[in-house]
Amino acid sequence: MEDVKQQDNAPQEMTLDETMDIRGAGWGESAGDAVNNFFDNLGTFFKHATKS
């Protein structure tokens, strides 16, 4: 099981960007859009929360 676990987790030597490139390759373009929308919505939520 140790081998499987190592395949799932990116090696520590890799940068975050490299890791995201590899994982993102399997998702396609829509994953990036979904993440961007999530952060946009999160920002909007916090703006409304701080106003009230």
mmCIF file of C-alpha atoms in Angstrom:
data_model
loop_
_atom_site.group_PDB
_atom_site.id
_atom_site.type_symbol
_atom_site.label_atom_id
_atom_site.label_comp_id
_atom_site.label_asym_id
_atom_site.label_seq_id
_atom_site.Cartn_x
_atom_site.Cartn_y
_atom_site.Cartn_z
ATOM 1 C CA MET A 1 0.000 0.000 0.000
ATOM 2 C CA GLU A 2 2.977 2.292 0.512
ATOM 3 C CA ASP A 3 3.592 2.475 -3.239
ATOM 4 C CA VAL A 4 0.007 3.509 -3.944
ATOM 5 C CA LYS A 5 0.177 6.246 -1.331
ATOM 6 C CA GLN A 6 3.356 7.669 -2.865
ATOM 7 C CA GLN A 7 1.717 7.823 -6.292
ATOM 8 C CA ASP A 8 -1.249 9.761 -4.929
ATOM 9 C CA ASN A 9 0.891 12.354 -3.162
ATOM 10 C CA ALA A 10 3.204 14.634 -5.114
ATOM 11 C CA PRO A 11 6.853 14.477 -4.046
ATOM 12 C CA GLN A 12 7.972 17.219 -1.667
ATOM 13 C CA GLU A 13 10.597 18.452 -4.144
ATOM 14 C CA MET A 14 7.892 19.705 -6.485
ATOM 15 C CA THR A 15 6.569 23.235 -6.299
ATOM 16 C CA LEU A 16 2.870 23.883 -5.794
ATOM 17 C CA ASP A 17 2.531 25.113 -9.382
ATOM 18 C CA GLU A 18 4.049 21.925 -10.772
ATOM 19 C CA THR A 19 1.734 19.826 -8.630
ATOM 20 C CA MET A 20 -1.322 21.774 -9.757
ATOM 21 C CA ASP A 21 -0.254 21.458 -13.409
ATOM 22 C CA ILE A 22 -0.103 17.681 -13.093
ATOM 23 C CA ARG A 23 -3.383 17.347 -11.217
ATOM 24 C CA GLY A 24 -5.097 19.934 -13.412
ATOM 25 C CA ALA A 25 -4.156 18.061 -16.589
ATOM 26 C CA GLY A 26 -6.653 15.341 -15.726
ATOM 27 C CA TRP A 27 -9.441 17.801 -14.915
ATOM 28 C CA GLY A 28 -9.523 19.884 -18.074
ATOM 29 C CA GLU A 29 -10.270 23.584 -18.342
ATOM 30 C CA SER A 30 -13.504 23.559 -16.327
ATOM 31 C CA ALA A 31 -11.710 22.851 -13.048
ATOM 32 C CA GLY A 32 -9.778 26.118 -13.272
ATOM 33 C CA ASP A 33 -12.990 28.008 -13.945
ATOM 34 C CA ALA A 34 -14.703 26.316 -11.015
ATOM 35 C CA VAL A 35 -11.870 27.287 -8.672
ATOM 36 C CA ASN A 36 -11.924 30.881 -9.916
ATOM 37 C CA ASN A 37 -15.690 31.076 -9.472
ATOM 38 C CA PHE A 38 -15.365 29.649 -5.976
ATOM 39 C CA PHE A 39 -12.907 32.347 -4.944
ATOM 40 C CA ASP A 40 -15.009 35.056 -6.600
ATOM 41 C CA ASN A 41 -18.066 33.893 -4.676
ATOM 42 C CA LEU A 42 -16.057 33.640 -1.473
ATOM 43 C CA GLY A 43 -14.839 37.221 -1.897
ATOM 44 C CA THR A 44 -18.377 38.438 -2.544
ATOM 45 C CA PHE A 45 -19.622 36.590 0.522
ATOM 46 C CA PHE A 46 -17.025 38.196 2.778
ATOM 47 C CA LYS A 47 -17.757 41.659 1.374
ATOM 48 C CA HIS A 48 -21.446 41.245 2.198
ATOM 49 C CA ALA A 49 -20.658 39.737 5.596
ATOM 50 C CA THR A 50 -18.467 42.663 6.634
ATOM 51 C CA LYS A 51 -21.012 45.267 5.468
ATOM 52 C CA SER A 52 -23.847 43.906 7.601
#
